[in-house]
mmCIF file of C-alpha atoms in Angstrom:
data_model
loop_
_atom_site.group_PDB
_atom_site.id
_atom_site.type_symbol
_atom_site.label_atom_id
_atom_site.label_comp_id
_atom_site.label_asym_id
_atom_site.label_seq_id
_atom_site.Cartn_x
_atom_site.Cartn_y
_atom_site.Cartn_z
ATOM 1 C CA MET A 1 -12.301 8.719 -74.476
ATOM 2 C CA PHE A 2 -10.841 5.910 -76.787
ATOM 3 C CA ARG A 3 -8.550 6.166 -79.761
ATOM 4 C CA VAL A 4 -8.132 3.626 -82.515
ATOM 5 C CA SER A 5 -5.128 2.424 -84.337
ATOM 6 C CA LYS A 6 -6.707 3.255 -87.685
ATOM 7 C CA SER A 7 -8.878 6.177 -88.533
ATOM 8 C CA MET A 8 -12.576 5.440 -88.186
ATOM 9 C CA PRO A 9 -15.387 6.753 -90.314
ATOM 10 C CA LYS A 10 -17.278 9.559 -88.825
ATOM 11 C CA SER A 11 -20.696 8.714 -87.429
ATOM 12 C CA ASN A 12 -23.356 9.922 -85.144
ATOM 13 C CA ASP A 13 -23.444 6.643 -83.271
ATOM 14 C CA SER A 14 -22.878 6.645 -79.548
ATOM 15 C CA ILE A 15 -19.416 5.791 -78.124
ATOM 16 C CA LYS A 16 -20.578 2.205 -77.373
ATOM 17 C CA ASP A 17 -21.611 1.840 -80.984
ATOM 18 C CA LYS A 18 -18.370 3.124 -82.201
ATOM 19 C CA MET A 19 -16.492 0.640 -80.019
ATOM 20 C CA GLU A 20 -18.544 -2.260 -81.403
ATOM 21 C CA THR A 21 -18.004 -1.008 -84.895
ATOM 22 C CA ALA A 22 -14.258 -0.827 -84.447
ATOM 23 C CA LYS A 23 -14.160 -4.313 -83.002
ATOM 24 C CA LEU A 24 -16.037 -5.764 -85.900
ATOM 25 C CA ALA A 25 -13.826 -3.956 -88.331
ATOM 26 C CA GLY A 26 -10.800 -5.582 -86.703
ATOM 27 C CA TYR A 27 -9.407 -2.407 -85.128
ATOM 28 C CA THR A 28 -7.359 -2.505 -81.939
ATOM 29 C CA ILE A 29 -8.871 -0.480 -79.094
ATOM 30 C CA LEU A 30 -6.083 1.243 -77.118
ATOM 31 C CA PRO A 31 -6.496 2.498 -73.497
ATOM 32 C CA SER A 32 -6.953 6.270 -73.191
ATOM 33 C CA ARG A 33 -4.479 8.517 -71.570
ATOM 34 C CA GLU A 34 -6.680 8.836 -68.545
ATOM 35 C CA SER A 35 -6.797 5.055 -68.032
ATOM 36 C CA ALA A 36 -3.134 4.812 -68.333
ATOM 37 C CA LYS A 37 -2.590 7.571 -65.725
ATOM 38 C CA LYS A 38 -4.900 5.723 -63.346
ATOM 39 C CA ALA A 39 -2.890 2.435 -63.812
ATOM 40 C CA VAL A 40 0.369 4.290 -63.181
ATOM 41 C CA LEU A 41 -1.115 5.966 -59.979
ATOM 42 C CA VAL A 42 -2.301 2.652 -58.643
ATOM 43 C CA ALA A 43 1.179 1.112 -59.174
ATOM 44 C CA LYS A 44 2.834 4.069 -57.502
ATOM 45 C CA THR A 45 0.509 3.795 -54.530
ATOM 46 C CA VAL A 46 1.174 0.102 -54.098
ATOM 47 C CA CYS A 47 5.013 0.619 -54.363
ATOM 48 C CA LEU A 48 4.885 3.513 -51.753
ATOM 49 C CA THR A 49 2.721 1.388 -49.398
ATOM 50 C CA VAL A 50 5.185 -1.532 -49.677
ATOM 51 C CA PHE A 51 8.062 0.814 -49.085
ATOM 52 C CA ILE A 52 6.504 2.460 -46.050
ATOM 53 C CA ILE A 53 5.525 -0.844 -44.378
ATOM 54 C CA TYR A 54 8.595 -2.936 -45.176
ATOM 55 C CA ILE A 55 11.417 -0.377 -45.342
ATOM 56 C CA ALA A 56 10.453 2.935 -43.814
ATOM 57 C CA VAL A 57 8.728 1.654 -40.687
ATOM 58 C CA PRO A 58 11.539 -0.867 -39.691
ATOM 59 C CA ILE A 59 14.167 1.795 -40.220
ATOM 60 C CA PHE A 60 12.192 4.304 -38.165
ATOM 61 C CA VAL A 61 11.579 1.759 -35.388
ATOM 62 C CA ARG A 62 15.247 0.693 -35.309
ATOM 63 C CA ALA A 63 16.396 4.325 -35.088
ATOM 64 C CA ASN A 64 13.777 5.165 -32.442
ATOM 65 C CA SER A 65 13.685 1.948 -30.421
ATOM 66 C CA TRP A 66 12.302 3.888 -27.377
ATOM 67 C CA ILE A 67 8.854 3.311 -29.057
ATOM 68 C CA LEU A 68 9.025 -0.384 -28.442
ATOM 69 C CA PRO A 69 8.490 -0.329 -24.551
ATOM 70 C CA LYS A 70 5.437 1.887 -25.232
ATOM 71 C CA VAL A 71 4.126 -0.665 -27.596
ATOM 72 C CA VAL A 72 4.780 -3.605 -25.121
ATOM 73 C CA PHE A 73 3.052 -1.828 -22.190
ATOM 74 C CA SER A 74 0.595 0.245 -24.360
ATOM 75 C CA ASN A 75 -0.197 2.112 -21.058
ATOM 76 C CA LEU A 76 -1.279 5.155 -22.947
ATOM 77 C CA VAL A 77 -4.125 3.219 -24.660
ATOM 78 C CA ARG A 78 -7.228 3.855 -22.557
ATOM 79 C CA TRP A 79 -10.761 2.630 -23.584
ATOM 80 C CA PRO A 80 -13.244 3.851 -22.869
ATOM 81 C CA PRO A 81 -11.619 7.313 -22.582
ATOM 82 C CA PHE A 82 -12.606 10.046 -20.155
ATOM 83 C CA ILE A 83 -13.431 7.615 -17.314
ATOM 84 C CA ASP A 84 -13.190 8.486 -13.663
ATOM 85 C CA LEU A 85 -11.373 5.607 -12.041
ATOM 86 C CA SER A 86 -11.863 7.171 -8.552
ATOM 87 C CA LYS A 87 -15.512 6.139 -8.734
ATOM 88 C CA PRO A 88 -15.844 2.365 -8.977
ATOM 89 C CA SER A 89 -19.598 2.653 -8.741
ATOM 90 C CA ASP A 90 -19.587 4.065 -12.236
ATOM 91 C CA PHE A 91 -18.340 0.611 -13.347
ATOM 92 C CA GLY A 92 -21.102 -1.257 -11.486
ATOM 93 C CA LEU A 93 -18.777 -2.021 -8.580
ATOM 94 C CA ASN A 94 -20.811 -0.689 -5.670
ATOM 95 C CA THR A 95 -18.888 -2.435 -2.892
ATOM 96 C CA THR A 96 -15.349 -1.342 -4.117
ATOM 97 C CA ARG A 97 -13.131 1.135 -2.401
ATOM 98 C CA ASN A 98 -10.761 3.397 -4.544
ATOM 99 C CA PHE A 99 -7.565 4.611 -2.949
ATOM 100 C CA TYR A 100 -3.969 5.468 -3.817
ATOM 101 C CA LEU A 101 -0.697 4.197 -2.516
ATOM 102 C CA GLN A 102 2.919 5.390 -3.030
ATOM 103 C CA THR A 103 4.943 2.311 -4.150
ATOM 104 C CA ASP A 104 8.149 4.165 -4.999
ATOM 105 C CA ASN A 105 9.707 7.618 -5.081
ATOM 106 C CA GLY A 106 7.347 9.706 -7.193
ATOM 107 C CA VAL A 107 5.056 6.792 -7.993
ATOM 108 C CA HIS A 108 1.468 6.638 -6.798
ATOM 109 C CA VAL A 109 -0.732 3.884 -8.017
ATOM 110 C CA GLY A 110 -4.585 3.725 -8.055
ATOM 111 C CA VAL A 111 -6.090 0.712 -6.219
ATOM 112 C CA TRP A 112 -9.467 -0.948 -6.076
ATOM 113 C CA HIS A 113 -10.524 -3.287 -3.231
ATOM 114 C CA THR A 114 -13.750 -5.199 -3.981
ATOM 115 C CA LEU A 115 -15.370 -7.062 -1.081
ATOM 116 C CA PRO A 116 -16.554 -10.722 -1.102
ATOM 117 C CA SER A 117 -20.293 -11.025 -1.688
ATOM 118 C CA SER A 118 -20.914 -12.513 1.812
ATOM 119 C CA LEU A 119 -19.505 -9.356 3.502
ATOM 120 C CA VAL A 120 -21.699 -6.978 1.570
ATOM 121 C CA GLN A 121 -24.479 -5.228 3.412
ATOM 122 C CA ASP A 122 -26.313 -2.238 2.097
ATOM 123 C CA GLY A 123 -23.705 -1.331 -0.388
ATOM 124 C CA GLY A 124 -20.660 -2.046 1.647
ATOM 125 C CA PRO A 125 -19.046 -0.005 4.561
ATOM 126 C CA ALA A 126 -18.991 3.764 4.295
ATOM 127 C CA ASP A 127 -15.679 3.995 6.293
ATOM 128 C CA PRO A 128 -12.655 3.195 4.147
ATOM 129 C CA TYR A 129 -10.888 1.829 7.219
ATOM 130 C CA GLU A 130 -13.478 -0.894 7.465
ATOM 131 C CA TYR A 131 -12.395 -2.273 4.120
ATOM 132 C CA GLU A 132 -8.857 -2.837 5.495
ATOM 133 C CA GLN A 133 -10.354 -4.383 8.627
ATOM 134 C CA LEU A 134 -12.389 -6.744 6.519
ATOM 135 C CA LEU A 135 -9.258 -8.280 4.990
ATOM 136 C CA LYS A 136 -8.965 -10.096 8.329
ATOM 137 C CA SER A 137 -12.439 -11.556 8.029
ATOM 138 C CA GLY A 138 -11.186 -15.017 7.039
ATOM 139 C CA LYS A 139 -12.093 -14.692 3.356
ATOM 140 C CA ARG A 140 -9.589 -15.551 0.736
ATOM 141 C CA ILE A 141 -7.909 -12.820 -1.216
ATOM 142 C CA ILE A 142 -6.864 -12.459 -4.912
ATOM 143 C CA LEU A 143 -4.266 -9.998 -6.043
ATOM 144 C CA TYR A 144 -5.212 -9.374 -9.724
ATOM 145 C CA LEU A 145 -2.508 -8.211 -12.104
ATOM 146 C CA HIS A 146 -3.949 -7.007 -15.375
ATOM 147 C CA GLY A 147 -2.374 -7.079 -18.871
ATOM 148 C CA ASN A 148 -1.134 -4.336 -21.126
ATOM 149 C CA SER A 149 -3.249 -1.348 -22.280
ATOM 150 C CA GLY A 150 -6.347 -0.076 -20.625
ATOM 151 C CA THR A 151 -6.927 0.360 -16.959
ATOM 152 C CA ARG A 152 -8.199 -1.589 -13.913
ATOM 153 C CA GLY A 153 -11.639 -0.400 -15.167
ATOM 154 C CA GLY A 154 -11.526 -2.361 -18.437
ATOM 155 C CA TYR A 155 -14.821 -4.208 -19.142
ATOM 156 C CA HIS A 156 -13.560 -7.760 -19.091
ATOM 157 C CA ARG A 157 -11.539 -7.031 -15.941
ATOM 158 C CA VAL A 158 -14.531 -5.620 -14.122
ATOM 159 C CA GLN A 159 -16.645 -8.678 -15.119
ATOM 160 C CA LEU A 160 -14.049 -10.994 -13.626
ATOM 161 C CA TYR A 161 -13.928 -8.933 -10.385
ATOM 162 C CA LYS A 162 -17.739 -9.452 -10.034
ATOM 163 C CA LEU A 163 -17.432 -13.193 -10.718
ATOM 164 C CA LEU A 164 -14.629 -13.527 -8.031
ATOM 165 C CA ALA A 165 -16.507 -11.456 -5.536
ATOM 166 C CA GLY A 166 -19.423 -13.805 -6.105
ATOM 167 C CA LEU A 167 -17.189 -16.680 -5.281
ATOM 168 C CA ASP A 168 -16.478 -14.868 -1.959
ATOM 169 C CA PHE A 169 -12.999 -13.529 -2.628
ATOM 170 C CA HIS A 170 -11.557 -10.150 -1.695
ATOM 171 C CA ILE A 171 -10.180 -8.746 -5.000
ATOM 172 C CA ILE A 172 -7.315 -6.228 -4.813
ATOM 173 C CA THR A 173 -6.346 -4.750 -8.244
ATOM 174 C CA PHE A 174 -4.409 -1.680 -9.332
ATOM 175 C CA ASP A 175 -2.901 0.107 -12.238
ATOM 176 C CA TYR A 176 0.861 -0.207 -12.499
ATOM 177 C CA ARG A 177 2.959 2.934 -12.759
ATOM 178 C CA GLY A 178 2.078 4.870 -15.834
ATOM 179 C CA PHE A 179 -1.265 3.090 -16.313
ATOM 180 C CA GLY A 180 -4.665 4.556 -15.648
ATOM 181 C CA ASP A 181 -4.462 7.310 -13.008
ATOM 182 C CA SER A 182 -1.141 6.047 -11.599
ATOM 183 C CA THR A 183 1.939 8.151 -11.917
ATOM 184 C CA GLY A 184 5.340 7.235 -13.295
ATOM 185 C CA THR A 185 6.626 5.326 -16.349
ATOM 186 C CA PRO A 186 6.325 1.493 -16.685
ATOM 187 C CA THR A 187 9.428 -0.670 -16.861
ATOM 188 C CA GLU A 188 9.673 -4.419 -16.180
ATOM 189 C CA ASP A 189 11.303 -4.089 -12.852
ATOM 190 C CA GLY A 190 9.046 -1.157 -12.008
ATOM 191 C CA VAL A 191 5.731 -3.014 -12.563
ATOM 192 C CA VAL A 192 7.007 -6.015 -10.601
ATOM 193 C CA HIS A 193 8.072 -3.711 -7.820
ATOM 194 C CA ASP A 194 4.609 -2.190 -7.692
ATOM 195 C CA SER A 195 3.080 -5.668 -7.526
ATOM 196 C CA HIS A 196 5.417 -6.759 -4.729
ATOM 197 C CA PHE A 197 4.461 -3.638 -2.808
ATOM 198 C CA MET A 198 0.784 -4.395 -3.163
ATOM 199 C CA TYR A 199 1.355 -7.984 -2.076
ATOM 200 C CA ARG A 200 3.193 -6.766 1.108
ATOM 201 C CA TRP A 201 0.568 -4.159 1.739
ATOM 202 C CA ILE A 202 -2.145 -6.857 1.757
ATOM 203 C CA LYS A 203 -0.003 -9.229 3.855
ATOM 204 C CA GLU A 204 0.397 -6.556 6.592
ATOM 205 C CA ARG A 205 -3.386 -6.335 6.958
ATOM 206 C CA ASN A 206 -4.787 -9.830 6.156
ATOM 207 C CA ASN A 207 -4.078 -11.576 9.464
ATOM 208 C CA GLY A 208 -2.579 -14.581 7.580
ATOM 209 C CA GLN A 209 -5.411 -15.174 5.155
ATOM 210 C CA PRO A 210 -4.294 -16.757 1.849
ATOM 211 C CA ILE A 211 -3.438 -14.482 -1.022
ATOM 212 C CA PHE A 212 -3.690 -15.966 -4.464
ATOM 213 C CA LEU A 213 -2.035 -14.266 -7.378
ATOM 214 C CA TRP A 214 -3.950 -13.965 -10.695
ATOM 215 C CA GLY A 215 -2.374 -12.507 -13.814
ATOM 216 C CA HIS A 216 -3.808 -11.955 -17.299
ATOM 217 C CA SER A 217 -1.795 -11.724 -20.600
ATOM 218 C CA LEU A 218 1.198 -9.452 -19.896
ATOM 219 C CA GLY A 219 0.118 -9.683 -16.222
ATOM 220 C CA THR A 220 0.966 -13.355 -16.325
ATOM 221 C CA ALA A 221 4.616 -12.516 -16.881
ATOM 222 C CA ILE A 222 4.518 -9.959 -14.040
ATOM 223 C CA THR A 223 2.724 -12.476 -11.781
ATOM 224 C CA THR A 224 5.348 -15.275 -12.433
ATOM 225 C CA LYS A 225 8.236 -12.895 -11.815
ATOM 226 C CA LEU A 226 6.578 -11.753 -8.602
ATOM 227 C CA ALA A 227 5.949 -15.288 -7.574
ATOM 228 C CA LYS A 228 9.592 -16.162 -8.252
ATOM 229 C CA LYS A 229 10.730 -13.203 -6.082
ATOM 230 C CA LEU A 230 8.333 -14.348 -3.243
ATOM 231 C CA CYS A 231 9.570 -17.904 -3.350
ATOM 232 C CA GLU A 232 13.171 -16.710 -3.161
ATOM 233 C CA LEU A 233 12.156 -14.850 -0.050
ATOM 234 C CA ASP A 234 10.602 -18.029 1.312
ATOM 235 C CA ASP A 235 7.121 -16.389 1.198
ATOM 236 C CA HIS A 236 5.205 -18.795 -0.947
ATOM 237 C CA PRO A 237 1.660 -17.851 -2.102
ATOM 238 C CA PRO A 238 -0.805 -20.732 -1.899
ATOM 239 C CA GLY A 239 -1.518 -20.691 -5.653
ATOM 240 C CA ILE A 240 -0.936 -18.904 -9.024
ATOM 241 C CA ILE A 241 -3.515 -18.449 -11.761
ATOM 242 C CA LEU A 242 -2.306 -17.524 -15.197
ATOM 243 C CA GLU A 243 -4.861 -16.484 -17.791
ATOM 244 C CA ALA A 244 -3.812 -16.338 -21.419
ATOM 245 C CA PRO A 245 -0.074 -16.552 -20.704
ATOM 246 C CA PHE A 246 2.934 -16.647 -22.969
ATOM 247 C CA ASN A 247 6.282 -18.365 -22.556
ATOM 248 C CA ASN A 248 8.523 -15.366 -23.178
ATOM 249 C CA ILE A 249 8.270 -11.831 -24.581
ATOM 250 C CA ARG A 250 10.295 -12.827 -27.681
ATOM 251 C CA GLU A 251 7.859 -15.368 -28.919
ATOM 252 C CA ALA A 252 4.820 -13.299 -27.695
ATOM 253 C CA ALA A 253 6.100 -10.325 -29.898
ATOM 254 C CA ALA A 254 6.807 -12.539 -32.893
ATOM 255 C CA ASN A 255 3.324 -14.096 -32.717
ATOM 256 C CA HIS A 256 1.384 -10.820 -32.057
ATOM 257 C CA PRO A 257 -1.121 -9.874 -34.753
ATOM 258 C CA PHE A 258 0.839 -6.583 -35.299
ATOM 259 C CA ALA A 259 3.857 -8.546 -36.260
ATOM 260 C CA ILE A 260 2.189 -10.468 -39.094
ATOM 261 C CA PRO A 261 3.369 -8.156 -41.885
ATOM 262 C CA TYR A 262 6.905 -8.277 -40.612
ATOM 263 C CA ARG A 263 7.855 -11.486 -39.138
ATOM 264 C CA LEU A 264 8.996 -13.205 -42.422
ATOM 265 C CA LEU A 265 11.478 -10.332 -43.044
ATOM 266 C CA PRO A 266 15.109 -11.330 -42.414
ATOM 267 C CA TRP A 267 15.534 -8.348 -40.110
ATOM 268 C CA PHE A 268 12.495 -8.757 -38.004
ATOM 269 C CA THR A 269 14.202 -10.105 -34.982
ATOM 270 C CA TRP A 270 16.942 -7.429 -35.074
ATOM 271 C CA VAL A 271 14.544 -4.590 -35.523
ATOM 272 C CA PHE A 272 11.635 -5.517 -33.259
ATOM 273 C CA VAL A 273 12.510 -8.305 -30.784
ATOM 274 C CA ASP A 274 16.085 -7.351 -30.051
ATOM 275 C CA GLY A 275 14.931 -3.741 -29.726
ATOM 276 C CA ILE A 276 12.605 -4.777 -26.853
ATOM 277 C CA LYS A 277 15.380 -6.607 -25.002
ATOM 278 C CA GLU A 278 17.738 -3.711 -25.354
ATOM 279 C CA HIS A 279 15.297 -1.633 -23.252
ATOM 280 C CA GLY A 280 15.432 -4.104 -20.417
ATOM 281 C CA ILE A 281 12.229 -5.879 -21.160
ATOM 282 C CA HIS A 282 12.683 -9.699 -20.957
ATOM 283 C CA PHE A 283 9.675 -11.194 -19.277
ATOM 284 C CA SER A 284 11.154 -14.716 -19.440
ATOM 285 C CA THR A 285 8.187 -16.512 -17.873
ATOM 286 C CA ASP A 286 9.442 -19.931 -19.033
ATOM 287 C CA GLU A 287 12.589 -19.375 -16.992
ATOM 288 C CA ASN A 288 10.944 -17.718 -13.990
ATOM 289 C CA ILE A 289 8.325 -20.428 -13.646
ATOM 290 C CA ARG A 290 11.058 -23.006 -12.778
ATOM 291 C CA SER A 291 11.547 -21.160 -9.490
ATOM 292 C CA VAL A 292 7.878 -21.038 -8.638
ATOM 293 C CA SER A 293 6.910 -23.774 -6.145
ATOM 294 C CA PRO A 294 3.128 -23.055 -5.472
ATOM 295 C CA PRO A 295 0.413 -24.815 -7.458
ATOM 296 C CA ILE A 296 -0.192 -23.245 -10.866
ATOM 297 C CA LEU A 297 -3.464 -23.028 -12.887
ATOM 298 C CA ILE A 298 -3.158 -22.076 -16.544
ATOM 299 C CA LEU A 299 -6.314 -20.905 -18.395
ATOM 300 C CA HIS A 300 -6.218 -20.395 -22.109
ATOM 301 C CA ALA A 301 -8.782 -20.228 -25.001
ATOM 302 C CA GLU A 302 -7.969 -22.008 -28.199
ATOM 303 C CA ASP A 303 -9.112 -19.034 -30.247
ATOM 304 C CA ASP A 304 -6.927 -16.544 -28.539
ATOM 305 C CA ALA A 305 -5.726 -14.269 -31.418
ATOM 306 C CA VAL A 306 -3.522 -12.083 -29.279
ATOM 307 C CA VAL A 307 -1.466 -14.596 -27.335
ATOM 308 C CA PRO A 308 -1.748 -17.806 -29.344
ATOM 309 C CA PHE A 309 -2.818 -20.965 -27.569
ATOM 310 C CA HIS A 310 0.404 -22.840 -28.379
ATOM 311 C CA LEU A 311 2.479 -20.323 -26.355
ATOM 312 C CA GLY A 312 0.343 -21.224 -23.241
ATOM 313 C CA GLU A 313 1.012 -24.870 -24.069
ATOM 314 C CA LYS A 314 4.750 -24.227 -24.228
ATOM 315 C CA LEU A 315 4.658 -22.513 -20.798
ATOM 316 C CA TYR A 316 2.806 -25.471 -19.356
ATOM 317 C CA GLU A 317 5.450 -27.896 -20.675
ATOM 318 C CA HIS A 318 8.209 -25.699 -19.038
ATOM 319 C CA ALA A 319 6.318 -25.694 -15.819
ATOM 320 C CA LYS A 320 5.842 -29.504 -15.798
ATOM 321 C CA GLN A 321 9.526 -30.135 -16.533
ATOM 322 C CA SER A 322 10.508 -28.096 -13.549
ATOM 323 C CA LYS A 323 8.312 -29.855 -11.073
ATOM 324 C CA PRO A 324 8.673 -33.561 -10.428
ATOM 325 C CA ASP A 325 5.105 -34.045 -9.132
ATOM 326 C CA HIS A 326 3.634 -31.860 -11.841
ATOM 327 C CA HIS A 327 0.155 -33.533 -11.952
ATOM 328 C CA ALA A 328 -0.428 -32.197 -8.360
ATOM 329 C CA VAL A 329 1.128 -28.794 -9.013
ATOM 330 C CA VAL A 330 0.377 -27.632 -12.577
ATOM 331 C CA GLU A 331 -3.016 -27.653 -14.246
ATOM 332 C CA PHE A 332 -3.872 -26.581 -17.794
ATOM 333 C CA LYS A 333 -7.472 -25.704 -18.643
ATOM 334 C CA ARG A 334 -8.232 -25.209 -22.373
ATOM 335 C CA PHE A 335 -11.389 -23.588 -23.554
ATOM 336 C CA PRO A 336 -12.641 -24.769 -27.019
ATOM 337 C CA GLY A 337 -12.447 -22.175 -29.737
ATOM 338 C CA HIS A 338 -16.139 -22.537 -30.568
ATOM 339 C CA HIS A 339 -17.150 -20.757 -27.397
ATOM 340 C CA GLY A 340 -15.545 -17.525 -28.693
ATOM 341 C CA PHE A 341 -13.787 -16.506 -25.521
ATOM 342 C CA GLY A 342 -10.719 -15.336 -27.290
ATOM 343 C CA HIS A 343 -8.177 -13.341 -25.385
ATOM 344 C CA LYS A 344 -10.289 -11.580 -22.863
ATOM 345 C CA HIS A 345 -13.625 -13.356 -22.193
ATOM 346 C CA ILE A 346 -12.823 -16.521 -20.330
ATOM 347 C CA PHE A 347 -14.821 -15.031 -17.503
ATOM 348 C CA LYS A 348 -17.953 -15.965 -19.469
ATOM 349 C CA SER A 349 -17.298 -19.722 -19.247
ATOM 350 C CA PRO A 350 -19.942 -21.411 -17.043
ATOM 351 C CA GLU A 351 -17.218 -23.878 -16.021
ATOM 352 C CA LEU A 352 -14.831 -21.223 -14.604
ATOM 353 C CA PRO A 353 -16.392 -20.856 -11.144
ATOM 354 C CA GLU A 354 -15.995 -24.649 -10.413
ATOM 355 C CA ILE A 355 -12.481 -24.670 -11.913
ATOM 356 C CA ILE A 356 -11.477 -21.856 -9.547
ATOM 357 C CA ARG A 357 -13.070 -23.524 -6.413
ATOM 358 C CA SER A 358 -11.438 -26.852 -7.272
ATOM 359 C CA PHE A 359 -8.022 -25.355 -7.714
ATOM 360 C CA VAL A 360 -8.208 -23.178 -4.611
ATOM 361 C CA HIS A 361 -9.320 -26.209 -2.543
ATOM 362 C CA LYS A 362 -6.521 -28.414 -3.761
ATOM 363 C CA ALA A 363 -3.898 -25.581 -3.359
ATOM 364 C CA LEU A 364 -4.984 -24.907 0.212
ATOM 365 C CA GLU A 365 -4.967 -28.646 1.055
ATOM 366 C CA ARG A 366 -1.415 -28.842 -0.301
ATOM 367 C CA LYS A 367 -0.484 -25.765 1.867
ATOM 368 C CA LYS A 368 -1.360 -27.528 5.102
#
C-alpha cells in the first residue's frame, strides 16, 4: 500500500511496523497511487460542483427564465400531498364549507368559508345556502390571502383560521388560480384579479358587514395591491393585516435563503431578479402601500428566515411616510426571535388575539 523512496529490507513485520521502521531510518513515505487517485477525484468533484452551482445553473436559468415565475409562486409545491381539499373536515374544520367559483374565463378557484364560533351549532348548517345567509349575521369577515406554495389547507393556515373563528370572524379563504384544486396558471395580475373577485363576491352577500383583508408572505403583496385597487375605486376596507410582509419582490428574492449561494455574484441581479421582472412580476408593495388609506397592521417575527425581519421594517417605514397621521393608521408588531415563531407560526403567540381585537376595534372606530 505504501512505497518508500529507498529500498527497505525484507521483513515479516506488519505494515505498521514497516512504516515505523522506515520513519526511524529516515525514509520518506510517499502516498500510494490509490490515495493520489482519491485526492484527484475529490478535487474534480469540488470543481464540478462549483461549476454547476455558479456557472451552469445561472446560465440555464437565464436561458430558461420561464422557470422563475414558477419559483416565485411555487404553486406546484403541495404538502402534505394527496389531500382532498373538498373535505375541510379532514383538516379539523368541521364548520367550513367548500365550494368553487369561476373568477375568470377558464379559471375556477376552490374556496373555504369557516363560520364564527358563536354561529356554530351542532357542526354548522347542512345547507350550503345557509353559509351565505350567515354572512349577513352581523359578524365581521376576514378575507385571507395565503402566501406562495401549498394550499388553503396548509397546517399553519388552518390553525390561523381556527384562531380567527374563535375570535368570532367569518373566514373566507381560497386557492389562487393554479394553486391547490384551482385551475389556471398564476400571474401577478391573475391572482390579484381572483382576490378582487372574492372580495366582490363577499360584498354582494354580507349586508354591509366589515371585510378585513389579511395577507401572509407573498399574500401581503397581493393584499396590498388589492387594497390599492379598492381604494382607487373608493371602496375602502376597514383594515389591512400584513403578516411577514416584504417591501418589494426584488429585495425579497435577493434575501431569500435559496439566493444565498448566488447573491454575491456580479450577475445575480441580471440572472435572477431581472428575470422575474421580465415575466411581469413586480409586487412593489412599498409603492402600492402609499395608495392604501385604511389602517394597516404589520406582524413580523424577528427570526423569520424566509422574509427577513428588516424587510418588514422597511415596508413599515414606507407606509408611515405616506400617511401624515401614521401613529393612528400604521402599527408594527414585532415578535421576539426567542419565541421561535419564524415565518409561519405567529398564530401561536398568546398575544395575537388581543392584538387583533385592539386593531379591529380602532379600525372600526376610525371608519365611523
